[in-house]
Amino acid sequence: MVTAAGDAHPNIMTLTWTMVLDWSPRFALCTGPWNYTYQAMMKSGECVITIPTVELANQVLQVGTHTSQEIDKFSEFGLTSLPAVKVDAPLVSECYANLECKVVDRIKTQNIVILECVKAWIDGSVKDPRFLHAIGDGRFTVDGKTLNLRQKMLNKLPPGI
Amino acid sequence: MVTAAGDAHPNIMTLTWTMVLDWSPRFALCTGPWNYTYQAMMKSGECVITIPTVELANQVLQVGTHTSQEIDKFSEFGLTSLPAVKVDAPLVSECYANLECKVVDRIKTQNIVILECVKAWIDGSVKDPRFLHAIGDGRFTVDGKTLNLRQKMLNKLPPGI
């Protein structure tokens, strides 16, 4: 999900189409003016990417099917906003990770927004987070087992990763 | 993985950073001239996105840690190329899905290539495909259970999806 500061209340939207850009702390989102929270994000030039685990699936769906233009989705759907440090957009307390981001580019022709993360938060109390992967038709797969293939691709991993 | 036609032999590379663009048959890849197969893809303007299941994890890693400039990765790693219908790039017989694509845009500043799928193939004999999701540090999660939340987001799904 993505949050952005708002006049009346903080905004939050669910996005399906996202991408990490290489090993840099940059992300691409596919979104546009049809999302109310997109407009708030572009106005402020800031947002928070907030990463839920499977336990939040229902809230993720509720956030994704309502608009911040009409309601305060935080109070409506039981999400707790926390102040971020480097941006005005709020963190979501219930999410496993929160990434404070600045908007650094917009590719209007493809409805792509490029973000750079300036501060990251993680909930260290969650030992085995399971994330959701949208299939696109209303079904989501949940993380199963983890394969550690690190030794087979060491020549591709930059230092520090 | 992504294939592209080559002079000596077909090219294939593994990509970690990819994104579906909305519900259109368009995709964004984060790649650039440092990949040999990228150069072949841009020269021909065509490629095939080929989607492996977990059973191909070792080949995916081998493809990702070698360059088509030096070897024929298909014969080296036991992959079978099949002719596509609408592009010169090959399909990979062992993969669950193959998406014949045309390059429609390149965002040089962000190393993003935009593809449009012109024909899709799926292996109907595979009843329960499990896909890999790169964490980015050499670990991969494998699809576990599937949640069907379709009824909760019907207002967001376009007709036909």
Coordinates of C-alpha atoms in Angstrom, one line a residue:
Chain A
M1 CA 0.0 0.0 0.0
V2 CA 1.1 3.6 -0.4
T3 CA 0.2 6.5 1.9
A4 CA 0.4 10.3 1.3
A5 CA -0.3 13.3 3.5
G6 CA -3.8 14.9 3.1
D7 CA -5.6 18.0 4.2
A8 CA -8.5 16.4 6.1
H9 CA -6.9 13.0 6.9
P10 CA -4.0 10.9 5.6
N11 CA -4.5 9.0 2.4
I12 CA -3.8 5.4 1.6
M13 CA -4.2 3.3 -1.5
T14 CA -3.5 -0.3 -2.5
L15 CA -1.3 -0.8 -5.6
T16 CA -0.9 -4.1 -7.5
W17 CA 1.7 -3.1 -10.1
T18 CA 5.1 -2.3 -8.5
M19 CA 8.8 -3.0 -9.2
V20 CA 12.1 -2.7 -7.4
L21 CA 14.6 -0.9 -9.7
D22 CA 17.8 -2.9 -9.5
W23 CA 19.6 -3.0 -6.2
S24 CA 19.2 0.7 -5.6
P25 CA 16.6 1.9 -3.1
R26 CA 14.4 3.0 -6.0
F27 CA 10.9 1.7 -6.9
A28 CA 8.6 2.0 -9.8
L29 CA 4.8 2.2 -9.3
C30 CA 2.2 1.9 -12.0
T31 CA -0.5 4.5 -11.0
G32 CA -2.1 7.7 -12.2
P33 CA -4.6 10.5 -11.6
W34 CA -7.5 8.1 -11.3
N35 CA -6.2 7.3 -7.8
Y36 CA -7.0 10.0 -5.2
T37 CA -3.9 9.2 -3.2
Y38 CA -1.8 9.5 -6.3
Q39 CA -2.8 13.2 -6.5
A40 CA -1.8 13.7 -2.9
M41 CA 1.5 12.0 -3.5
M42 CA 2.3 14.0 -6.5
K43 CA 1.3 17.3 -4.8
S44 CA 3.6 16.7 -1.8
G45 CA 6.3 14.8 -3.8
E46 CA 6.4 12.2 -0.9
C47 CA 4.8 9.0 0.1
V48 CA 5.3 5.9 2.2
I49 CA 5.3 2.4 0.7
T50 CA 4.0 0.1 3.4
I51 CA 4.3 -3.6 3.1
P52 CA 1.6 -5.8 4.7
T53 CA 1.8 -9.5 5.5
V54 CA -1.0 -11.9 4.7
E55 CA -2.7 -11.2 8.1
L56 CA -3.7 -7.8 6.7
A57 CA -5.3 -9.2 3.5
N58 CA -8.8 -8.0 4.3
Q59 CA -7.6 -4.5 5.1
V60 CA -5.5 -4.4 1.9
L61 CA -8.7 -5.2 -0.1
Q62 CA -10.8 -2.7 1.8
V63 CA -8.2 0.0 1.2
G64 CA -8.0 -0.9 -2.5
T65 CA -11.7 -0.8 -3.1
H66 CA -12.5 2.6 -1.4
T67 CA -11.3 6.1 -2.0
S68 CA -9.7 8.5 0.4
Q69 CA -11.7 11.2 -1.2
E70 CA -14.8 10.0 0.7
I71 CA -13.5 8.4 3.9
D72 CA -10.6 8.2 6.3
K73 CA -9.5 4.7 5.5
F74 CA -7.2 4.5 8.5
S75 CA -10.0 4.8 11.1
E76 CA -12.5 3.1 8.9
F77 CA -10.4 -0.1 8.4
G78 CA -8.5 -0.2 11.7
L79 CA -5.1 1.0 10.6
T80 CA -2.9 3.1 12.8
S81 CA -0.9 5.9 11.3
L82 CA 2.5 6.8 12.8
P83 CA 4.6 9.9 12.0
A84 CA 7.4 9.3 9.6
V85 CA 10.8 11.0 10.0
K86 CA 11.8 12.3 6.6
V87 CA 8.4 12.7 4.9
D88 CA 5.0 14.0 5.8
A89 CA 3.2 10.8 4.7
P90 CA 2.3 8.5 7.6
L91 CA 3.7 5.0 8.4
V92 CA 1.2 2.2 9.0
S93 CA 1.8 0.6 12.3
E94 CA 0.3 -2.8 11.4
C95 CA 2.6 -3.3 8.4
Y96 CA 5.8 -5.3 8.4
A97 CA 7.8 -2.7 6.6
N98 CA 7.5 1.0 5.9
L99 CA 9.6 2.8 3.3
E100 CA 9.7 6.6 3.4
C101 CA 10.0 7.8 -0.2
K102 CA 10.5 10.9 -2.3
V103 CA 9.0 11.1 -5.8
V104 CA 12.0 11.5 -8.2
D105 CA 10.5 11.0 -11.6
R106 CA 7.2 10.5 -13.4
I107 CA 6.9 8.8 -16.8
K108 CA 3.6 10.2 -17.9
T109 CA 3.3 8.2 -21.1
Q110 CA 3.4 4.9 -19.2
N111 CA 1.8 6.0 -15.9
I112 CA 4.9 5.1 -14.0
V113 CA 6.2 7.0 -10.9
I114 CA 9.7 6.5 -9.7
L115 CA 10.4 6.7 -6.0
E116 CA 13.6 6.8 -4.0
C117 CA 13.6 5.5 -0.4
V118 CA 15.1 7.8 2.1
K119 CA 14.4 5.8 5.3
A120 CA 13.2 2.3 5.9
W121 CA 11.4 0.7 8.9
I122 CA 10.9 -2.9 9.6
D123 CA 9.0 -4.7 12.4
G124 CA 11.7 -6.8 14.0
S125 CA 9.2 -8.7 16.1
V126 CA 7.8 -10.5 13.1
K127 CA 10.0 -13.5 12.6
D128 CA 8.5 -15.2 9.5
P129 CA 6.6 -12.6 7.4
R130 CA 4.5 -14.0 4.6
F131 CA 3.7 -11.6 1.8
L132 CA 0.9 -11.4 -0.8
H133 CA 1.5 -11.6 -4.6
A134 CA -1.4 -10.5 -6.7
I135 CA -2.3 -12.7 -9.7
G136 CA -4.4 -9.9 -11.0
D137 CA -7.9 -11.5 -11.1
G138 CA -8.7 -11.2 -7.4
R139 CA -6.5 -14.2 -6.4
F140 CA -3.3 -13.8 -4.4
T141 CA -0.6 -16.3 -3.7
V142 CA 1.0 -16.3 -0.3
D143 CA 4.7 -16.9 0.3
G144 CA 5.4 -20.6 1.0
K145 CA 8.9 -22.0 1.5
T146 CA 12.1 -20.0 0.9
L147 CA 14.9 -21.2 -1.3
N148 CA 18.4 -20.0 -0.5
L149 CA 20.3 -20.0 -3.8
R150 CA 22.7 -17.3 -2.7
Q151 CA 25.8 -19.4 -3.3
K152 CA 24.8 -19.9 -6.9
M153 CA 24.6 -16.2 -7.8
L154 CA 27.2 -14.6 -5.7
N155 CA 28.8 -13.1 -8.8
K156 CA 25.6 -11.1 -9.4
L157 CA 25.2 -9.7 -5.9
P158 CA 26.7 -6.3 -5.3
P159 CA 28.8 -5.7 -2.1
G160 CA 26.7 -5.3 1.0
I161 CA 23.7 -7.2 -0.3
Chain B
M1 CA 13.6 -15.1 -18.1
V2 CA 13.7 -13.2 -21.4
T3 CA 14.8 -14.6 -24.8
A4 CA 15.9 -12.7 -27.9
A5 CA 17.0 -13.9 -31.4
G6 CA 20.8 -14.1 -32.0
D7 CA 23.2 -14.5 -34.9
A8 CA 25.0 -17.6 -33.6
H9 CA 22.4 -18.9 -31.2
P10 CA 19.4 -17.7 -29.3
N11 CA 20.0 -15.5 -26.3
I12 CA 18.4 -15.8 -22.9
M13 CA 18.7 -13.8 -19.6
T14 CA 17.2 -13.9 -16.2
L15 CA 15.6 -10.7 -14.9
T16 CA 14.7 -10.0 -11.3
W17 CA 13.0 -6.6 -11.6
T18 CA 9.8 -6.8 -13.7
M19 CA 6.3 -5.3 -13.4
V20 CA 2.9 -5.8 -15.1
L21 CA 1.5 -2.5 -16.3
D22 CA -2.1 -2.4 -15.2
W23 CA -4.5 -4.9 -16.8
S24 CA -3.2 -4.2 -20.3
P25 CA -0.9 -6.9 -21.8
R26 CA 2.1 -4.6 -21.2
F27 CA 5.1 -5.2 -19.0
A28 CA 8.0 -3.1 -17.7
L29 CA 11.5 -4.6 -17.3
C30 CA 14.4 -3.1 -15.5
T31 CA 17.5 -3.9 -17.7
G32 CA 20.1 -2.2 -19.7
P33 CA 23.2 -2.5 -22.0
W34 CA 25.1 -4.5 -19.4
N35 CA 23.0 -7.5 -20.4
Y36 CA 24.0 -9.1 -23.7
T37 CA 20.5 -10.3 -24.3
Y38 CA 19.2 -6.8 -23.8
Q39 CA 21.3 -5.6 -26.8
A40 CA 19.8 -8.4 -28.9
M41 CA 16.3 -7.6 -27.7
M42 CA 16.7 -3.9 -28.6
K43 CA 18.3 -4.6 -32.0
S44 CA 15.4 -6.9 -33.0
G45 CA 12.7 -5.0 -31.1
E46 CA 11.3 -8.3 -30.0
C47 CA 11.6 -10.8 -27.1
V48 CA 9.8 -13.6 -25.3
I49 CA 9.1 -13.4 -21.6
T50 CA 9.2 -16.9 -20.4
I51 CA 7.9 -17.8 -16.9
P52 CA 9.5 -20.8 -15.1
T53 CA 8.1 -22.7 -12.2
V54 CA 10.1 -23.7 -9.1
E55 CA 11.3 -26.9 -10.7
L56 CA 13.5 -24.8 -13.0
A57 CA 15.2 -22.8 -10.2
N58 CA 18.7 -24.2 -11.0
Q59 CA 18.4 -23.4 -14.7
V60 CA 17.1 -19.9 -13.9
L61 CA 20.2 -19.3 -11.7
Q62 CA 22.6 -20.7 -14.3
V63 CA 21.0 -18.5 -17.1
G64 CA 21.3 -15.5 -14.7
T65 CA 25.0 -16.0 -13.9
H66 CA 26.3 -16.6 -17.4
T67 CA 26.4 -14.5 -20.6
S68 CA 25.0 -15.5 -24.0
Q69 CA 28.0 -13.7 -25.5
E70 CA 30.1 -16.7 -24.5
I71 CA 27.9 -19.8 -24.6
D72 CA 24.6 -21.1 -26.0
K73 CA 22.7 -21.2 -22.7
F74 CA 19.9 -23.3 -24.2
S75 CA 22.1 -26.3 -25.0
E76 CA 24.4 -25.7 -22.0
F77 CA 21.7 -25.7 -19.4
G78 CA 19.2 -28.2 -21.0
L79 CA 16.6 -25.8 -22.2
T80 CA 14.6 -26.4 -25.4
S81 CA 13.9 -23.6 -27.8
L82 CA 10.7 -23.6 -29.8
P83 CA 9.8 -21.2 -32.6
A84 CA 7.4 -18.4 -31.7
V85 CA 4.7 -17.3 -34.1
K86 CA 4.8 -13.5 -34.0
V87 CA 8.4 -12.8 -33.1
D88 CA 11.8 -14.2 -34.0
A89 CA 12.8 -14.8 -30.3
P90 CA 12.3 -18.4 -29.2
L91 CA 9.9 -19.9 -26.7
V92 CA 11.3 -22.1 -23.9
S93 CA 9.6 -25.4 -23.9
E94 CA 10.3 -26.2 -20.2
C95 CA 8.6 -23.0 -19.0
Y96 CA 5.0 -22.8 -17.8
A97 CA 4.2 -19.6 -19.8
N98 CA 5.7 -17.8 -22.8
L99 CA 4.7 -14.3 -23.8
E100 CA 5.7 -13.1 -27.3
C101 CA 6.4 -9.4 -27.0
K102 CA 7.3 -6.3 -29.0
V103 CA 9.4 -3.5 -27.5
V104 CA 7.2 -0.5 -27.5
D105 CA 9.1 2.0 -25.4
R106 CA 12.4 2.6 -23.6
I107 CA 12.9 4.9 -20.7
K108 CA 16.6 5.3 -20.8
T109 CA 17.0 7.5 -17.7
Q110 CA 15.5 4.7 -15.5
N111 CA 16.7 1.7 -17.5
I112 CA 13.1 0.6 -18.1
V113 CA 11.9 -1.2 -21.2
I114 CA 8.2 -1.4 -22.0
L115 CA 6.9 -4.5 -23.8
E116 CA 3.6 -5.3 -25.3
C117 CA 2.5 -9.0 -25.5
V118 CA 1.3 -10.0 -28.9
K119 CA 0.8 -13.7 -28.3
A120 CA 0.7 -15.8 -25.1
W121 CA 1.3 -19.5 -24.5
I122 CA 0.6 -21.6 -21.4
D123 CA 1.3 -25.2 -20.6
G124 CA -2.1 -26.5 -19.8
S125 CA -0.7 -29.8 -18.5
V126 CA 0.7 -28.1 -15.4
K127 CA -2.2 -28.0 -12.9
D128 CA -0.6 -26.3 -9.9
P129 CA 2.3 -24.1 -11.0
R130 CA 4.4 -22.6 -8.3
F131 CA 6.4 -19.5 -9.2
L132 CA 9.6 -18.0 -7.7
H133 CA 9.7 -14.5 -6.2
A134 CA 13.2 -13.0 -5.8
I135 CA 13.9 -11.4 -2.4
G136 CA 17.0 -9.8 -4.0
D137 CA 19.8 -11.3 -1.8
G138 CA 19.9 -14.7 -3.4
R139 CA 16.8 -16.0 -1.6
F140 CA 13.6 -16.7 -3.4
T141 CA 10.1 -17.4 -1.9
V142 CA 8.0 -20.0 -3.6
D143 CA 4.2 -19.7 -4.0
G144 CA 2.4 -21.3 -1.1
K145 CA -1.4 -21.2 -0.7
T146 CA -3.7 -19.2 -2.9
L147 CA -6.3 -16.7 -1.5
N148 CA -9.3 -16.1 -3.6
L149 CA -10.5 -12.5 -2.7
R150 CA -12.2 -11.9 -6.0
Q151 CA -15.6 -11.2 -4.5
K152 CA -14.1 -8.4 -2.3
M153 CA -12.6 -6.5 -5.3
L154 CA -15.1 -7.1 -8.1
N155 CA -15.5 -3.3 -8.5
K156 CA -11.8 -3.0 -9.4
L157 CA -11.7 -5.8 -12.0
P158 CA -12.2 -4.7 -15.6
P159 CA -14.7 -6.8 -17.7
G160 CA -13.2 -10.1 -18.9
I161 CA -10.7 -10.4 -16.1

